[in-house]
Short mmCIF file of C-alpha atoms in Angstrom, two decimals:
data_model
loop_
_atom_site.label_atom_id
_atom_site.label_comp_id
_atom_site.label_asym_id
_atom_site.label_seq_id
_atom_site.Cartn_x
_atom_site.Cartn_y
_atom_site.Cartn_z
CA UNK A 1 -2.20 17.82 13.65
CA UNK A 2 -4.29 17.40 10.70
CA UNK A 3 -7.89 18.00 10.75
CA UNK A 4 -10.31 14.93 10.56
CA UNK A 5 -10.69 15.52 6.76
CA UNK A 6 -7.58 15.57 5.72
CA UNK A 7 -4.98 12.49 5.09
CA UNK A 8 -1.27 12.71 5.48
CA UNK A 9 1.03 11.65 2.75
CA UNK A 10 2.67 9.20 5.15
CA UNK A 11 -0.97 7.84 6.52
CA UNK A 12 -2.39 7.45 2.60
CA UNK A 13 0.75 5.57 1.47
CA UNK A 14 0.24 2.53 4.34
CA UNK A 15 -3.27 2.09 2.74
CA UNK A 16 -1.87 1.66 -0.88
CA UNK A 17 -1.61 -1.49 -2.72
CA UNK A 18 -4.17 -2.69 -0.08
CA UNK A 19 -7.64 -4.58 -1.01
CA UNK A 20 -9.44 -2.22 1.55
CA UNK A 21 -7.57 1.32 0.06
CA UNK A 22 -9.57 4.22 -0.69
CA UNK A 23 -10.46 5.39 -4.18
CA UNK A 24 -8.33 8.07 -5.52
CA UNK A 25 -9.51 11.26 -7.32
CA UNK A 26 -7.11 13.26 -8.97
CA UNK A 27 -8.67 16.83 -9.39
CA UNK A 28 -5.51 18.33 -10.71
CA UNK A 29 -6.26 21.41 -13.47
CA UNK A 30 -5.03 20.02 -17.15
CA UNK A 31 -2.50 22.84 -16.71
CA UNK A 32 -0.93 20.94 -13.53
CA UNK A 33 -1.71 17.53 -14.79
CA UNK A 34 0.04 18.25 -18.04
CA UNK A 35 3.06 19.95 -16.64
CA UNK A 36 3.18 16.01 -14.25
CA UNK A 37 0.91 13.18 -16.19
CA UNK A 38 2.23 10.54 -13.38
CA UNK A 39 -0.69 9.48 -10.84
CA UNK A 40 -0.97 8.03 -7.57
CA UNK A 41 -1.63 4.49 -7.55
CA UNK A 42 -4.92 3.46 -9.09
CA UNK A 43 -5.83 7.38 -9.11
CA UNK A 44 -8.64 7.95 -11.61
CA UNK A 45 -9.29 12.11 -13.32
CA UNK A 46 -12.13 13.89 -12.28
CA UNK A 47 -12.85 17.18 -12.92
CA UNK A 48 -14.03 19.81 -9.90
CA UNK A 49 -16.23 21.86 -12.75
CA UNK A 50 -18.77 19.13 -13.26
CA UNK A 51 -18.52 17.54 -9.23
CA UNK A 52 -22.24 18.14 -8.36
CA UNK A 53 -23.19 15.73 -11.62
CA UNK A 54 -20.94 12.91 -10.20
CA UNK A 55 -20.38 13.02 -6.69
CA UNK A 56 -23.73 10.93 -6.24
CA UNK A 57 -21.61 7.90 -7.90
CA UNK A 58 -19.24 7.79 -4.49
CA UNK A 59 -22.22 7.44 -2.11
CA UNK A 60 -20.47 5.58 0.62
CA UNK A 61 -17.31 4.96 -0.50
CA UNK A 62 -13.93 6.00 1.52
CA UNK A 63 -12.32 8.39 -1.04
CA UNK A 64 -9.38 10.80 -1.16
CA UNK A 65 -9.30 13.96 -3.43
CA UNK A 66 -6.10 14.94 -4.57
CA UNK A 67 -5.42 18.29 -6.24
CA UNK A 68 -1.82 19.91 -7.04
CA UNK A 69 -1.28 21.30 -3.31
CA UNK A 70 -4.23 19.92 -1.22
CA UNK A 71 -5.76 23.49 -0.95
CA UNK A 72 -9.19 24.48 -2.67
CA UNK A 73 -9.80 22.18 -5.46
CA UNK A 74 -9.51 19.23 -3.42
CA UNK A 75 -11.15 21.08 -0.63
CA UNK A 76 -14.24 22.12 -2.31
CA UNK A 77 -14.55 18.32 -4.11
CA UNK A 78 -14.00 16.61 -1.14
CA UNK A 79 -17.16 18.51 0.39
CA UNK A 80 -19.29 18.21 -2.43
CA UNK A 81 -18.54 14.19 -2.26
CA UNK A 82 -19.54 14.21 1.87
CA UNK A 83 -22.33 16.10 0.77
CA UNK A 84 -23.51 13.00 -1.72
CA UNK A 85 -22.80 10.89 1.20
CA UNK A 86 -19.07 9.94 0.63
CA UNK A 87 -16.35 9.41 3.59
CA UNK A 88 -13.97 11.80 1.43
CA UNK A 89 -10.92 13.46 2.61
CA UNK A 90 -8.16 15.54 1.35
CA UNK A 91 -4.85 14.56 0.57
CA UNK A 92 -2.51 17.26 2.85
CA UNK A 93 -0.05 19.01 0.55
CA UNK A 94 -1.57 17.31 -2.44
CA UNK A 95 0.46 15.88 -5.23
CA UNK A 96 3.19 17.74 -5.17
CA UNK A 97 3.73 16.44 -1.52
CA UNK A 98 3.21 12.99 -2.48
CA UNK A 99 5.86 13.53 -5.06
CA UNK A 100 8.38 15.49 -2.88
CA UNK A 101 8.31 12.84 -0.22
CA UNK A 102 9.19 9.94 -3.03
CA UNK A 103 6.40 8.12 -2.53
CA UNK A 104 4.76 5.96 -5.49
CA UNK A 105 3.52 7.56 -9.03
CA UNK A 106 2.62 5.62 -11.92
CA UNK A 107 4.36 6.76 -15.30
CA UNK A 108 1.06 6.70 -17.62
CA UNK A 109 2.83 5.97 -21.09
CA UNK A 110 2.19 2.22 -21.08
CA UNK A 111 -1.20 2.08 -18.96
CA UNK A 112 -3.72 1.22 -21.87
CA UNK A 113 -6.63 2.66 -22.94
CA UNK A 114 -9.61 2.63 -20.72
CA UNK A 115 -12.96 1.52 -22.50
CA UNK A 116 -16.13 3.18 -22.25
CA UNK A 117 -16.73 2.30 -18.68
CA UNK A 118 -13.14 3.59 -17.94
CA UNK A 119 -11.42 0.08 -17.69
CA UNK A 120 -8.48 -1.28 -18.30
CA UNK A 121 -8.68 -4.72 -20.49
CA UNK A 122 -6.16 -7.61 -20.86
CA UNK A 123 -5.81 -10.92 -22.20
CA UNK A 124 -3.42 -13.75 -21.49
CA UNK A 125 -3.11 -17.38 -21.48
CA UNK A 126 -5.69 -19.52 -19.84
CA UNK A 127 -4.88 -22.11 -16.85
CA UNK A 128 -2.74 -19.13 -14.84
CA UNK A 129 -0.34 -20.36 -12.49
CA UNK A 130 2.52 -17.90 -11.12
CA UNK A 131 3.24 -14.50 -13.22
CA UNK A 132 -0.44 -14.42 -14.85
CA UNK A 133 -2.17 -14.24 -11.21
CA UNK A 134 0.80 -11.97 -9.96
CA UNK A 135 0.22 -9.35 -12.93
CA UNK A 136 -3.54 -9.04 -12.48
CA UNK A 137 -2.54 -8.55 -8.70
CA UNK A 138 -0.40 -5.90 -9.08
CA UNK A 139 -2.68 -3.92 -11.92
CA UNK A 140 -6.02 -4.23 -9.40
CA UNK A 141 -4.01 -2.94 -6.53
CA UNK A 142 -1.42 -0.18 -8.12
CA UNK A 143 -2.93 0.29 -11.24
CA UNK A 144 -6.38 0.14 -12.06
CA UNK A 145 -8.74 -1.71 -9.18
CA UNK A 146 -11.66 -1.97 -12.16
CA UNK A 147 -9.48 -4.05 -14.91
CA UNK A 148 -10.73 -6.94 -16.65
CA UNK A 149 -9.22 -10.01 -17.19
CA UNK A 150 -9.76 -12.39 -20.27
CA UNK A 151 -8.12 -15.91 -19.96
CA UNK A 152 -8.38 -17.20 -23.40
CA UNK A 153 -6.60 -20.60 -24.93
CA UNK A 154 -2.60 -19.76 -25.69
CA UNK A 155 -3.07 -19.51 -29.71
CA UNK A 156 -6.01 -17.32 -29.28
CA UNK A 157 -4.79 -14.81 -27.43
CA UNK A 158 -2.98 -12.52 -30.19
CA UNK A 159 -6.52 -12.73 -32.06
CA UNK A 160 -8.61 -11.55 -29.15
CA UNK A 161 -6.41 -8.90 -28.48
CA UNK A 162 -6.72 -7.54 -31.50
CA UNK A 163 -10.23 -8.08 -31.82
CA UNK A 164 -11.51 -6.80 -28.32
CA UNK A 165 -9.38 -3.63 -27.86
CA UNK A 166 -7.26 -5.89 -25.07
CA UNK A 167 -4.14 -5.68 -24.05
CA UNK A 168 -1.92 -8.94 -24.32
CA UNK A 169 0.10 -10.03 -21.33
CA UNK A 170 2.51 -12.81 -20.77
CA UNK A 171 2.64 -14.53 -23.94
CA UNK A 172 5.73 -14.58 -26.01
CA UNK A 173 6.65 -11.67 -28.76
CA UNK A 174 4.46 -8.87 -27.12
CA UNK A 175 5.47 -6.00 -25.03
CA UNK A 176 4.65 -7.35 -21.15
CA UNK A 177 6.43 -10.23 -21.42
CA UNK A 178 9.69 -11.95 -19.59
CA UNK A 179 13.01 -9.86 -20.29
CA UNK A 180 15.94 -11.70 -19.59
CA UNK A 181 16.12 -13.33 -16.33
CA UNK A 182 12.98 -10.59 -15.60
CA UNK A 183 9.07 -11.91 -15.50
CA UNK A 184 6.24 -10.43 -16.61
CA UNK A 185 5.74 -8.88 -13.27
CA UNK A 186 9.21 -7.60 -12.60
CA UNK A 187 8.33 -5.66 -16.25
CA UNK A 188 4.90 -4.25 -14.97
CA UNK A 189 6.67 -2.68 -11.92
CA UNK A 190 9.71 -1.01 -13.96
CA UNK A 191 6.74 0.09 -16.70
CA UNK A 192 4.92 1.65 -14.43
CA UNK A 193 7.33 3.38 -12.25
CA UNK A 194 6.50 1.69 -9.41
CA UNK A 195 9.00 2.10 -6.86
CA UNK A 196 8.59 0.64 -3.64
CA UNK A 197 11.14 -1.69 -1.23
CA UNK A 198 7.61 -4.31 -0.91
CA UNK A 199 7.26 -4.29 -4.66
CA UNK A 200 10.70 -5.33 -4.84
CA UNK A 201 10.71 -8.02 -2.43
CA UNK A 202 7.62 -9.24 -3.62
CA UNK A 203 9.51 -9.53 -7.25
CA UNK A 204 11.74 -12.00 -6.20
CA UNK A 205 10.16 -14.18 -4.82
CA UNK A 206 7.62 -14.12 -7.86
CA UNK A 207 10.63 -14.32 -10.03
CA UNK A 208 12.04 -16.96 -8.03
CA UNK A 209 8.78 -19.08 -8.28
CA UNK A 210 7.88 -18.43 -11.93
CA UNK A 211 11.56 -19.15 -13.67
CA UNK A 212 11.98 -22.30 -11.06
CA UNK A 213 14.51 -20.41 -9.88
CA UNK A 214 13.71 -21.07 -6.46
CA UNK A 215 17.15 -20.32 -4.63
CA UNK A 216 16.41 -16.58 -5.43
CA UNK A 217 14.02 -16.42 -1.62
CA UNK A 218 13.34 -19.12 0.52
CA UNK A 219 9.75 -18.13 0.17
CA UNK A 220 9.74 -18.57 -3.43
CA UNK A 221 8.91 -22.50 -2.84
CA UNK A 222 5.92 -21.44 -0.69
CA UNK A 223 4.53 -19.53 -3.52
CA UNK A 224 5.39 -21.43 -6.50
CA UNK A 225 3.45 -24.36 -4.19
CA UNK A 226 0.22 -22.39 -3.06
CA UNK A 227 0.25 -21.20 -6.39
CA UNK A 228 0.06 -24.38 -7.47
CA UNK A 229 -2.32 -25.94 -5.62
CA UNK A 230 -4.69 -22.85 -6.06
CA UNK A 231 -4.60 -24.02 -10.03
CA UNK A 232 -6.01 -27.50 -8.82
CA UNK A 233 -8.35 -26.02 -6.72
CA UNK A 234 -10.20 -23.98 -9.29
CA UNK A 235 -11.51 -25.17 -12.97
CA UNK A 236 -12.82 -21.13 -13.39
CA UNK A 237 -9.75 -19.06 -13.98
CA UNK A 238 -11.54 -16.00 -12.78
CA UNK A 239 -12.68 -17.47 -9.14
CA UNK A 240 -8.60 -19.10 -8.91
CA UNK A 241 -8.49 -14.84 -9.73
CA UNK A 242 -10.19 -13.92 -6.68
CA UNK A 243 -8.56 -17.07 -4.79
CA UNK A 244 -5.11 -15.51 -6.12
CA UNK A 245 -5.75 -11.81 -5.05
CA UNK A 246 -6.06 -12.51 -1.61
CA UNK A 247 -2.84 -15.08 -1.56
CA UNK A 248 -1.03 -11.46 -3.03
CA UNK A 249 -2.47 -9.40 -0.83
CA UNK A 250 -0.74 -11.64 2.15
CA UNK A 251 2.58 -12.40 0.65
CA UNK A 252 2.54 -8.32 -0.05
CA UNK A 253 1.87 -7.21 3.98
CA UNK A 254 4.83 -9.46 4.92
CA UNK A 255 6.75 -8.30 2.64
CA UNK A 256 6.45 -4.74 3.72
CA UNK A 257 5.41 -5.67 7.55
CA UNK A 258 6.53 -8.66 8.61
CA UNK A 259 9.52 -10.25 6.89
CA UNK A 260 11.67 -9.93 9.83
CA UNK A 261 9.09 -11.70 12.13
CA UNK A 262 9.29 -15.34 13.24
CA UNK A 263 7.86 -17.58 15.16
CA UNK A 264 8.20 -20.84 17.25
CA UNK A 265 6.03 -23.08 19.45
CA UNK A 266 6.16 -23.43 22.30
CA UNK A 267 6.65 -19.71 23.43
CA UNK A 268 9.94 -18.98 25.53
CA UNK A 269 12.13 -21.68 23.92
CA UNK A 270 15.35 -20.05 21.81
CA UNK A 271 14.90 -19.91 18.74
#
């Protein structure tokens, strides 16, 4: 049984994709890293050299240190960080359990450049609706929790991107952008490599609402309307954001928990 400090791979990949998850440190040497660039979800590099210098900056925060196998990188960061106050724990086996037991890694050759506060930036189309709430969603909660989000008018959108370091986003002619029958958010989860049954699910019904190709999931009516409604709820495109996170963040946990589950009123009538 594993000791108080230490997560299982199992136990850490329930709390991914999450709005409550933990932060994730990857420790790994540059050798190790190197030899395996792919990350756990939303994992940011730290370095074990320098840990008395940052570990203040996790003060009360629920973290979990990751090194290649979980034994004294990991260990030793993970104490420094409950010594500056953290809840910190150890990923068991470290990343090369993670890896052997096929859980999640995001492939880092299209994440963009962070800026100098180690952000992610994009820009899209102002007035989201379905695929430009969707894609935020899944970069916060697989990719990078601190990205930031510029909704700009559609013909300016090219010009800020170039002009602010961003990272354009469905629009037509740039790289995350509809395929074929694909979205913008089918793209993001091929990209990054993110492969998980939820993810999928989620996908369609995303698909299904964006392309008005609602026959894809029956549910894909329910979002295309909340999604809707959420866009006549909000003038600010960064509180319909927040609005939009949490609609995600439901349609996600049925999607892995609950999709099987019904219901009926009153209770003990067939179904």
């Amino acid at each position: 049984m594993p000791s108080p400090d230490i997560i299982t791979p199992s136990q850490l990949s329930r709390r991914i994709g999450l709005p409550d998850a933990p932060a994730l440190l990857d420790v790994r040497t540059a050798e190790d890293f190197d030899a395996d660039p792919r990350a756990l979800p939303c994992a940011l590099r730290a370095s074990h050299r320098d840990v008395a210098a940052w570990a203040e900056s996790w003060r009360g925060r629920d973290v979990v240190v990751i090194c290649q196998k979980g034994l004294k990188l990991s260990q030793g960061v993970a104490a420094w960080l409950r010594h500056h106050g953290a809840r910190a724990e150890v990923l068991e086996g470290g990343f090369l359990a993670w890896a052997e037991a096929g859980l999640p890694l995001v492939s880092p050759a299209h994440v963009p450049p962070r800026d100098a506060q180690g952000r992610t930036l994009w820009v899209t189309r102002a007035r989201p609706k379905v695929d430009r709430i969707a894609c935020p969603w899944l970069i916060r909660r697989f990719v990078d929790p601190a990205a930031v989000f510029l909704f700009v008018a559609p013909a300016e959108v090219a010009a800020v991107a170039e002009r602010f370091g961003a990272t354009p986003f469905d629009i037509e002619g740039v790289f995350w952008s509809h395929r074929g029958p694909l979205c913008t958010f089918d793209v993001m989860i091929q990209e990054f490599g993110l492969a998980l049954p939820a993810l999928d699910h989620l996908a369609l019904l995303v698909r299904g609402a964006d392309t008005a190709e609602l026959s894809l999931a029956p549910e894909a009516a329910g979002l295309l309307a909340a999604s809707l409604g959420l866009s006549r709820m909000y003038r600010d495109d960064l509180a319909q954001l927040d609005a939009g996170l949490a609609l995600y963040d439901a349609f996600f946990r049925w999607c892995r928990d609950a999709g099987q589950e019904t219901h009926n009123w009153p209770t003990g009538r067939p179904a």
